């Protein structure tokens, strides 16, 4: 009897030891991420929350000022609502254009029979162009006076917009740049389209369904999770839009980049302001860290809301990788 | 096939390929115009001409010899190269644990990884900047950008985990039965099978670091000796602000390595993109 309890005890302690070993092992494998998360994310995020309630210029110590920065941002800060309106515009128009165009090109590439590889590569390449280089190229291409695009429009007898120098055309110009780099969506849609079961098309064809009906009733329902994925990731990208609008504004305004020169972003007439840009401008050029932290937290909240939506989609991003 | 069927098939072939050629023009013409302008003289680049009269290949030599350009290359290679190595090395064990272990808090960890992947760097940049610049005095270098990469990168962890899930557990179980520890199982069994996934993650990481503008702007903008190509390129335009020919030549030089690398690693890259969206 004694030996029985002893054995049970020993078994239990062996089990505990094993569990501890497994836990330690997991901890060891997860360590880089855990440290990174704590040091480079959780702690700074809490600091951001703290600074958002202070008056802080980075030199003198932060002074608590309650909700002052928050009310300032929402009621008086001249950059805030233009940036929010631009973001809304980009979320609606730019994301819609990218998704529709990406799906269109994805469909097209599945129908191409000759030279598929060449076409796919050509469609994909702009996605790889470094954002600063791509933006510089587009500011040049859409240069109202001498750019090739307006030269071509002139040749065709069409009106020639001012693009990046005209507040009404700067966001359409950014949209063209974004649509040009649609190669990532093309690849994702192409893979999804090739996964639609062939039998469904054959059955529909036997029933006499036309091309549009087959697209509407078979293709779309089959790829709808991917469309949702493209829309939500597109919205998150639009909220994070930084390099392209900043560089386009700077270059179109003729500002010399690099050290020294201050630049009031949003040229022309705040039409290219976005939230991340005003976080940078408010913090690192106006040295108003408190207000910048409020803006950062608004950005945080918006991104998290859409990420939550993304994670709730059927099958979820973390559902697993079973094909 | 009846003649009528064949006729529709031929018409369809023509319609699809005309559309494809039109789309190809839209995607390729910007590159073509940029390249053509990079070969014009200063004066011609300011006109409406589309094709250079004389092909000035020396523009490229001039850009190459611009003070700072080689330094920016070196910095970019250091940032993108070392950054990629650190990202991959630190993300692999985390992705492995998330894909192949069972532990409490696994789901939450995964949710946090995805949440971080979706967050723009601007959200925490102010405390981060103060930390690196004021406490560690590393402003004006690329180290504040490189060091955090040794602690895993959310996107790389996510992508690798998606890839590791496709490797059947049976291989691992067999290794464990043979008395392999987890580390040995990871190094000897999983990594060789995960090569395509690792290649995709490395490429993505390299491209995103090569393209990064915000990071160098925050930490290196005060010190041109620490600029990267992405950051320097725009100032290049400023330094020669009417010289579209030289600016476009510099643009071509910054785009070229990315495109060359893509041709060598096309398959891994496309596979990676697909992995982010489809196999969720």
XYZ file of C-alpha atoms in Angstrom:
603
model
C 0.000 0.000 0.000
C 2.772 2.373 0.925
C 4.620 1.518 -2.236
C 1.425 2.202 -4.204
C 1.065 5.762 -2.866
C 4.764 6.278 -3.308
C 4.561 5.140 -6.902
C 1.585 7.410 -7.536
C 3.417 10.301 -5.969
C 6.499 9.621 -8.017
C 4.391 9.379 -11.162
C 2.727 12.668 -10.343
C 6.006 14.454 -9.718
C 7.385 13.024 -12.951
C 4.340 14.426 -14.711
C 4.836 17.816 -13.065
C 8.480 17.800 -14.080
C 7.557 16.904 -17.632
C 4.975 19.669 -17.767
C 7.527 22.125 -16.436
C 9.999 20.995 -19.082
C 7.401 21.481 -21.820
C 6.503 24.902 -20.506
C 10.161 25.920 -20.357
C 10.707 24.606 -23.863
C 7.763 26.614 -25.177
C 9.033 29.666 -23.370
C 12.487 29.209 -24.884
C 11.109 28.969 -28.424
C 8.766 31.899 -27.932
C 11.408 34.037 -26.194
C 12.417 36.287 -29.118
C 8.816 37.255 -29.721
C 7.942 37.658 -26.044
C 10.901 39.964 -25.453
C 10.224 41.864 -28.662
C 6.560 42.240 -27.831
C 7.239 43.550 -24.345
C 10.166 45.853 -25.132
C 9.312 47.112 -28.588
C 5.548 47.129 -28.415
C 3.704 46.781 -25.102
C 5.928 49.137 -23.115
C 6.069 51.866 -25.790
C 2.328 51.559 -26.339
C 1.683 52.191 -22.638
C 4.102 55.125 -22.798
C 2.170 56.487 -25.783
C -1.029 56.328 -23.745
C 0.708 58.100 -20.844
C 2.250 60.841 -23.041
C -1.127 61.450 -24.682
C -2.279 62.961 -21.362
C 0.768 65.196 -20.993
C 2.323 68.282 -22.443
C 5.671 66.995 -23.655
C 8.297 68.355 -26.029
C 10.972 65.720 -25.469
C 13.324 68.128 -23.648
C 11.487 69.177 -20.522
C 9.836 66.373 -18.537
C 6.208 65.592 -19.450
C 3.540 67.581 -17.565
C 0.141 66.010 -16.990
C -2.589 68.011 -18.720
C -5.564 65.646 -18.682
C -7.677 65.512 -21.814
C -6.301 68.744 -23.279
C -4.479 67.055 -26.176
C -7.499 64.917 -26.958
C -9.970 67.796 -27.153
C -7.393 69.832 -29.071
C -7.049 67.106 -31.699
C -10.765 66.565 -32.193
C -11.920 70.176 -32.056
C -9.083 72.449 -33.138
C -6.104 70.708 -34.677
C -6.102 71.932 -38.310
C -4.418 68.809 -39.682
C -6.659 66.217 -38.081
C -9.949 66.290 -39.964
C -8.378 66.811 -43.397
C -6.243 63.712 -42.709
C -9.313 61.748 -41.606
C -11.288 62.860 -44.674
C -8.414 61.903 -46.980
C -8.191 58.516 -45.290
C -11.904 57.958 -45.826
C -11.524 58.936 -49.487
C -8.600 56.544 -49.914
C -10.419 53.769 -48.072
C -13.435 54.062 -50.343
C -11.987 54.907 -53.744
C -8.431 53.593 -53.680
C -9.324 50.289 -52.046
C -12.305 49.750 -54.370
C -10.183 50.485 -57.442
C -7.429 48.141 -56.306
C -9.791 45.281 -55.517
C -11.805 45.589 -58.734
C -8.705 46.031 -60.873
C -6.838 43.244 -59.063
C -9.747 40.874 -59.577
C -10.037 41.927 -63.226
C -6.365 41.325 -63.924
C -6.493 38.064 -61.958
C -9.413 36.869 -64.110
C -7.670 38.024 -67.272
C -4.487 36.133 -66.439
C -6.437 32.882 -65.890
C -7.943 33.260 -69.382
C -4.670 34.054 -71.157
C -3.501 30.995 -73.083
C -0.352 32.260 -74.797
C 2.569 33.872 -72.991
C 0.975 33.481 -69.558
C 4.302 33.601 -67.728
C 5.416 36.794 -69.487
C 2.112 38.573 -68.884
C 2.032 37.536 -65.231
C 5.573 38.802 -64.671
C 4.832 42.116 -66.416
C 1.668 42.627 -64.351
C 3.515 41.783 -61.155
C 6.675 43.870 -61.553
C 5.268 47.290 -60.513
C 4.322 45.807 -57.132
C 8.033 45.327 -56.498
C 9.085 48.869 -57.345
C 10.337 50.532 -54.128
C 7.644 53.020 -52.987
C 9.929 56.053 -53.092
C 11.169 55.155 -56.573
C 7.625 54.400 -57.789
C 6.303 57.669 -56.364
C 9.136 59.693 -57.906
C 8.405 58.004 -61.224
C 4.707 58.868 -61.015
C 5.325 62.469 -60.042
C 7.510 62.653 -63.135
C 5.040 60.766 -65.385
C 2.142 62.942 -64.175
C 4.099 66.180 -64.216
C 1.443 68.587 -65.581
C 3.779 70.549 -67.849
C 6.111 68.021 -69.394
C 5.119 64.585 -68.127
C 4.532 61.782 -70.652
C 0.949 61.169 -69.468
C -0.217 64.692 -70.196
C 1.766 64.619 -73.426
C -0.229 61.552 -74.456
C -3.515 63.125 -73.272
C -2.649 66.236 -75.262
C -1.979 64.137 -78.339
C -5.396 62.514 -77.920
C -7.023 65.925 -77.517
C -8.075 65.223 -73.902
C -7.980 67.611 -70.914
C -4.735 67.561 -68.915
C -5.185 67.579 -65.140
C -2.625 69.038 -62.765
C -2.334 65.689 -60.936
C -0.059 65.985 -57.892
C -0.149 69.788 -58.051
C -3.954 70.053 -57.976
C -5.830 69.358 -54.746
C -8.711 67.761 -56.704
C -6.424 65.413 -58.625
C -3.724 64.476 -56.099
C -5.685 61.597 -54.585
C -6.726 60.190 -57.999
C -3.027 60.372 -58.922
C -2.134 58.422 -55.756
C -4.860 55.932 -56.661
C -3.317 55.395 -60.085
C 0.007 54.725 -58.402
C -1.665 52.210 -56.061
C -3.518 50.504 -58.910
C -0.276 50.230 -60.874
C 1.155 48.151 -58.014
C -1.765 45.735 -57.852
C 0.390 42.659 -58.532
C 0.004 41.270 -55.002
C -3.777 41.167 -55.277
C -3.541 39.707 -58.776
C -1.549 36.746 -57.491
C -3.918 36.153 -54.577
C -7.014 36.354 -56.780
C -5.419 34.174 -59.431
C -4.734 31.434 -56.888
C -8.293 31.690 -55.560
C -9.828 31.600 -59.043
C -7.858 28.508 -59.990
C -9.195 26.823 -56.829
C -12.858 27.160 -57.865
C -14.076 23.618 -58.692
C -14.274 23.114 -62.463
C -17.370 20.865 -62.150
C -19.473 23.787 -60.949
C -18.746 25.695 -64.160
C -19.439 22.635 -66.297
C -22.755 21.984 -64.554
C -23.782 25.642 -64.943
C -22.834 25.595 -68.596
C -25.014 22.518 -69.149
C -27.858 24.432 -67.505
C -27.316 27.154 -70.073
C -25.825 29.791 -67.786
C -24.073 32.616 -69.609
C -20.631 34.000 -68.763
C -21.981 36.752 -66.494
C -24.315 34.337 -64.668
C -21.440 31.917 -64.091
C -19.297 34.752 -62.721
C -22.125 36.050 -60.537
C -23.330 32.740 -59.139
C -20.221 30.547 -59.083
C -17.044 32.631 -59.192
C -18.075 35.384 -56.794
C -19.447 33.180 -53.987
C -16.390 30.932 -54.228
C -13.879 33.749 -53.914
C -15.846 35.981 -51.537
C -13.545 35.232 -48.541
C -10.579 36.409 -50.615
C -12.457 39.552 -51.650
C -13.132 40.286 -47.993
C -9.472 39.645 -47.190
C -8.403 42.023 -49.965
C -10.833 44.715 -48.812
C -9.855 44.561 -45.144
C -6.093 44.424 -45.752
C -6.591 47.231 -48.283
C -8.377 49.356 -45.692
C -5.572 48.769 -43.189
C -2.979 49.692 -45.834
C -4.923 52.857 -46.685
C -4.966 53.894 -43.027
C -1.186 53.344 -42.887
C -0.510 55.202 -46.144
C 2.670 57.147 -45.498
C 5.589 57.069 -47.902
C 3.753 57.637 -51.187
C 1.619 60.668 -50.201
C 4.516 62.240 -48.282
C 7.069 61.838 -51.074
C 4.547 62.840 -53.750
C 3.659 66.000 -51.818
C 7.281 66.888 -51.136
C 8.491 66.335 -54.671
C 5.494 68.033 -56.312
C 5.979 71.011 -54.008
C 9.634 71.176 -55.031
C 10.908 70.745 -51.485
C 14.498 69.632 -51.118
C 14.402 66.405 -49.153
C 16.723 65.231 -46.427
C 18.088 67.076 -43.450
C 17.436 70.649 -42.501
C 14.395 71.627 -44.440
C 11.015 71.469 -42.711
C 8.083 70.381 -44.798
C 4.446 71.006 -44.015
C 2.938 67.778 -45.366
C -0.220 67.543 -47.429
C 0.721 69.528 -50.537
C -1.350 70.736 -52.282
C -3.764 72.242 -49.765
C -3.674 69.320 -47.257
C -5.045 67.021 -49.995
C -2.397 64.346 -49.384
C -2.325 64.458 -45.561
C -2.731 61.082 -43.860
C -2.750 60.090 -40.192
C 0.752 58.563 -40.068
C 2.159 61.718 -41.684
C 0.656 63.993 -39.073
C 1.933 61.735 -36.287
C 5.426 62.299 -37.692
C 4.939 65.986 -38.384
C 3.371 66.754 -35.014
C 5.952 64.796 -33.059
C 9.223 65.246 -34.882
C 8.831 68.619 -36.541
C 6.564 70.479 -34.127
C 7.942 68.646 -31.077
C 4.430 68.304 -29.671
C 4.796 64.714 -28.513
C 1.591 64.779 -26.459
C -0.626 65.589 -29.416
C 1.327 63.205 -31.641
C 0.603 60.411 -29.164
C -3.132 61.153 -29.338
C -2.940 60.864 -33.126
C -0.965 57.626 -32.822
C -3.675 56.196 -30.574
C -6.431 57.196 -33.019
C -4.464 55.376 -35.715
C -4.044 52.418 -33.372
C -7.760 52.208 -32.655
C -8.736 52.380 -36.331
C -6.241 49.692 -37.341
C -7.253 47.406 -34.500
C -10.940 47.708 -35.372
C -10.303 46.542 -38.931
C -7.861 43.854 -37.819
C -10.603 42.475 -35.577
C -12.867 42.349 -38.603
C -10.184 40.511 -40.553
C -9.744 37.930 -37.828
C -13.468 37.299 -37.620
C -13.821 36.335 -41.261
C -14.923 32.783 -41.775
C -12.114 30.319 -41.235
C -10.173 33.193 -39.657
C -6.578 34.084 -40.331
C -5.533 31.766 -37.543
C -7.839 28.926 -38.510
C -4.949 26.774 -39.612
C -3.341 25.881 -42.867
C -5.231 22.832 -43.955
C -5.784 22.945 -47.672
C -15.570 21.423 -82.649
C -18.005 22.930 -85.092
C -16.821 25.882 -87.207
C -19.089 28.204 -85.159
C -17.477 27.014 -81.932
C -14.046 27.427 -83.392
C -14.897 30.939 -84.508
C -16.013 31.929 -80.968
C -12.877 30.330 -79.542
C -10.663 32.301 -81.908
C -12.559 35.531 -81.218
C -12.269 34.935 -77.501
C -8.540 34.285 -77.820
C -8.139 37.563 -79.680
C -10.278 39.516 -77.172
C -8.437 38.120 -74.129
C -5.003 38.718 -75.591
C -5.821 42.254 -76.732
C -6.967 43.048 -73.216
C -3.838 41.448 -71.801
C -1.643 43.527 -74.096
C -3.513 46.697 -73.086
C -3.010 45.824 -69.403
C 0.654 45.026 -70.062
C 1.105 48.494 -71.589
C -0.389 50.088 -68.471
C 2.016 48.169 -66.241
C 5.125 48.499 -68.392
C 4.931 51.975 -69.949
C 5.835 53.800 -66.712
C 9.068 51.794 -66.552
C 9.740 52.535 -70.225
C 9.201 56.300 -69.874
C 11.326 56.418 -66.733
C 14.126 54.551 -68.505
C 13.932 56.679 -71.652
C 14.025 59.902 -69.629
C 17.024 58.630 -67.672
C 18.947 58.668 -70.968
C 18.049 62.216 -72.042
C 20.145 65.365 -71.751
C 19.251 67.846 -68.980
C 17.526 70.118 -71.470
C 15.564 67.434 -73.274
C 14.277 65.975 -69.986
C 12.431 69.253 -69.462
C 10.614 69.057 -72.794
C 7.608 66.999 -73.829
C 9.763 64.600 -75.853
C 9.245 60.939 -75.063
C 12.361 59.479 -76.738
C 15.917 60.751 -76.227
C 17.616 62.384 -79.238
C 21.017 61.293 -78.061
C 21.298 58.451 -75.578
C 23.298 59.837 -72.672
C 24.521 56.736 -70.861
C 26.883 58.922 -68.828
C 23.850 59.947 -66.717
C 24.230 56.652 -64.909
C 27.920 57.246 -64.279
C 27.083 60.711 -62.947
C 24.499 59.316 -60.512
C 26.869 56.602 -59.407
C 29.575 59.191 -58.684
C 27.277 61.500 -56.717
C 28.774 61.978 -53.254
C 26.967 59.730 -50.823
C 25.392 57.380 -53.345
C 27.808 54.529 -52.620
C 27.427 55.063 -48.870
C 23.657 54.789 -49.234
C 24.149 51.517 -51.090
C 26.345 50.178 -48.335
C 23.873 51.256 -45.646
C 20.937 49.753 -47.513
C 22.747 46.463 -47.964
C 23.665 46.409 -44.271
C 20.120 47.247 -43.166
C 18.344 44.913 -45.573
C 20.947 42.127 -45.434
C 21.694 41.932 -41.729
C 18.062 42.769 -40.941
C 16.842 39.846 -43.030
C 19.242 37.395 -41.407
C 18.176 38.514 -37.925
C 14.473 38.478 -38.812
C 14.566 34.959 -40.218
C 16.740 33.545 -37.427
C 14.577 34.971 -34.648
C 11.218 34.282 -36.285
C 11.760 30.596 -37.027
C 11.595 29.245 -33.449
C 8.541 31.373 -32.664
C 6.720 30.264 -35.802
C 7.637 26.659 -35.005
C 6.209 26.888 -31.483
C 3.017 28.513 -32.768
C 2.567 25.910 -35.487
C 3.659 22.709 -33.790
C 3.404 23.022 -29.992
C 0.249 22.950 -27.911
C 0.339 25.377 -24.992
C -1.788 27.684 -22.922
C -1.955 31.145 -24.417
C -1.153 29.908 -27.906
C -4.296 31.370 -29.431
C -3.769 34.689 -27.699
C -0.142 34.797 -28.862
C -1.277 34.190 -32.421
C -3.895 36.926 -32.179
C -1.255 39.326 -30.893
C 1.110 38.416 -33.716
C -1.603 39.196 -36.259
C -2.571 42.401 -34.491
C 1.052 43.574 -34.497
C 1.388 42.669 -38.142
C -1.459 45.052 -38.943
C -0.159 47.946 -36.878
C 1.724 50.829 -38.467
C 5.096 51.675 -36.870
C 3.867 55.218 -36.182
C 1.767 53.948 -33.274
C 4.723 53.468 -30.935
C 7.317 55.624 -32.648
C 7.480 58.447 -30.114
C 8.495 56.400 -27.049
C 10.687 54.239 -29.298
C 12.500 57.252 -30.673
C 13.019 58.723 -27.203
C 14.320 55.349 -26.009
C 16.883 54.922 -28.775
C 17.859 58.566 -29.227
C 17.874 59.903 -25.697
C 18.589 56.874 -23.536
C 20.924 54.925 -25.818
C 22.192 57.823 -27.949
C 21.947 55.789 -31.163
C 20.244 58.444 -33.259
C 21.969 58.986 -36.593
C 22.621 55.272 -37.061
C 20.599 52.375 -38.412
C 21.013 50.300 -35.233
C 17.649 51.314 -33.711
C 16.112 49.757 -36.830
C 18.288 46.648 -36.991
C 18.444 45.571 -33.331
C 14.660 45.025 -32.863
C 14.722 42.643 -35.832
C 16.623 40.166 -33.661
C 13.426 39.747 -31.645
C 11.097 38.340 -34.264
C 9.004 40.116 -36.833
C 5.231 39.668 -36.737
C 4.694 39.309 -40.482
C 7.545 36.815 -40.855
C 6.328 34.783 -37.890
C 2.825 34.691 -39.335
C 3.970 33.689 -42.817
C 6.368 31.025 -41.535
C 3.739 29.602 -39.235
C 1.287 29.318 -42.144
C 3.987 27.457 -44.051
C 4.964 25.160 -41.174
C 1.326 24.137 -40.717
C 1.466 22.522 -44.151
C 4.244 20.176 -42.995
C 2.574 17.016 -41.658
C 3.046 16.333 -37.933
C 3.918 12.711 -38.682
C 7.460 13.662 -39.677
C 7.920 15.341 -36.322
C 6.383 12.476 -34.370
C 8.743 10.072 -36.115
C 11.710 12.263 -35.179
C 10.523 12.488 -31.572
C 10.071 8.722 -31.326
C 13.658 8.394 -32.551
C 14.676 10.448 -29.522
C 15.155 13.786 -31.235
C 14.820 16.842 -28.988
C 12.628 19.672 -30.248
C 15.592 21.756 -31.301
C 17.101 18.884 -33.265
C 13.701 18.110 -34.800
C 13.378 21.727 -35.862
C 16.882 21.976 -37.289
C 17.156 18.536 -38.908
C 13.604 17.686 -39.959
C 11.518 20.818 -40.281
C 13.959 23.389 -41.624
C 15.041 21.362 -44.670
C 11.360 20.867 -45.536
C 10.530 24.521 -44.908
C 13.157 25.910 -47.283
C 10.633 27.420 -49.737
C 8.785 29.115 -46.873
C 12.003 30.467 -45.401
C 13.067 31.720 -48.815
C 9.749 33.559 -49.211
C 10.014 35.126 -45.761
C 13.627 36.161 -46.356
C 12.701 37.771 -49.660
C 9.745 39.654 -48.203
C 11.849 40.858 -45.341
C 14.642 41.956 -47.664
C 12.245 43.847 -49.916
C 10.439 45.605 -47.110
C 13.717 46.699 -45.480
C 15.151 47.757 -48.833
C 12.020 49.858 -49.386
C 11.709 51.233 -45.856
C 11.466 55.000 -45.775
C 9.881 55.771 -42.426
C 12.510 54.036 -40.264
C 15.560 55.729 -41.819
C 13.654 59.027 -41.812
C 13.157 58.776 -38.056
C 16.623 57.706 -36.999
C 19.005 58.597 -39.799
C 17.658 61.803 -41.316
C 20.094 64.039 -39.410
C 23.114 62.112 -40.614
C 23.476 61.667 -44.404
C 26.239 59.113 -43.789
C 23.546 56.780 -42.391
C 20.949 57.315 -45.143
C 19.636 54.404 -47.145
C 18.801 54.444 -50.851
C 15.074 54.797 -50.220
C 15.619 57.804 -48.027
C 18.468 59.307 -50.055
C 16.703 58.918 -53.394
C 14.160 61.586 -52.596
C 16.807 64.019 -51.412
C 18.657 63.245 -54.593
C 15.724 64.656 -56.474
C 15.948 67.712 -54.260
C 19.648 68.195 -54.829
C 19.071 68.192 -58.575
C 15.539 69.359 -58.559
C 15.215 70.178 -62.223
C 17.344 67.266 -63.451
C 14.639 64.712 -64.161
C 17.101 62.729 -66.264
C 19.487 62.123 -63.344
C 16.604 61.582 -60.920
C 15.136 58.946 -63.191
C 18.546 57.305 -63.639
C 18.857 57.106 -59.843
C 15.330 55.687 -59.674
C 16.256 52.980 -62.164
C 19.360 52.138 -60.125
C 17.268 51.740 -56.955
C 14.607 49.631 -58.673
C 17.057 47.410 -60.560
C 18.339 45.187 -57.714
C 14.808 44.454 -56.563
C 13.720 43.432 -60.029
C 16.848 41.363 -60.692
C 16.375 39.569 -57.373
C 12.761 38.883 -58.316
C 13.790 37.168 -61.558
C 16.079 34.857 -59.606
C 13.510 34.033 -56.950
C 10.184 34.413 -58.702
C 8.701 31.164 -57.498
C 9.439 31.682 -53.817
C 8.079 35.179 -53.988
C 4.784 34.379 -55.665
C 4.338 31.441 -53.300
C 4.776 33.787 -50.354
C 2.160 36.228 -51.611
C -0.306 33.397 -52.124
C 0.404 32.104 -48.649
C -0.602 35.409 -47.050
C -4.011 35.496 -48.644
C -5.325 32.162 -49.718
C -4.213 29.462 -47.351
C -5.587 31.250 -44.323
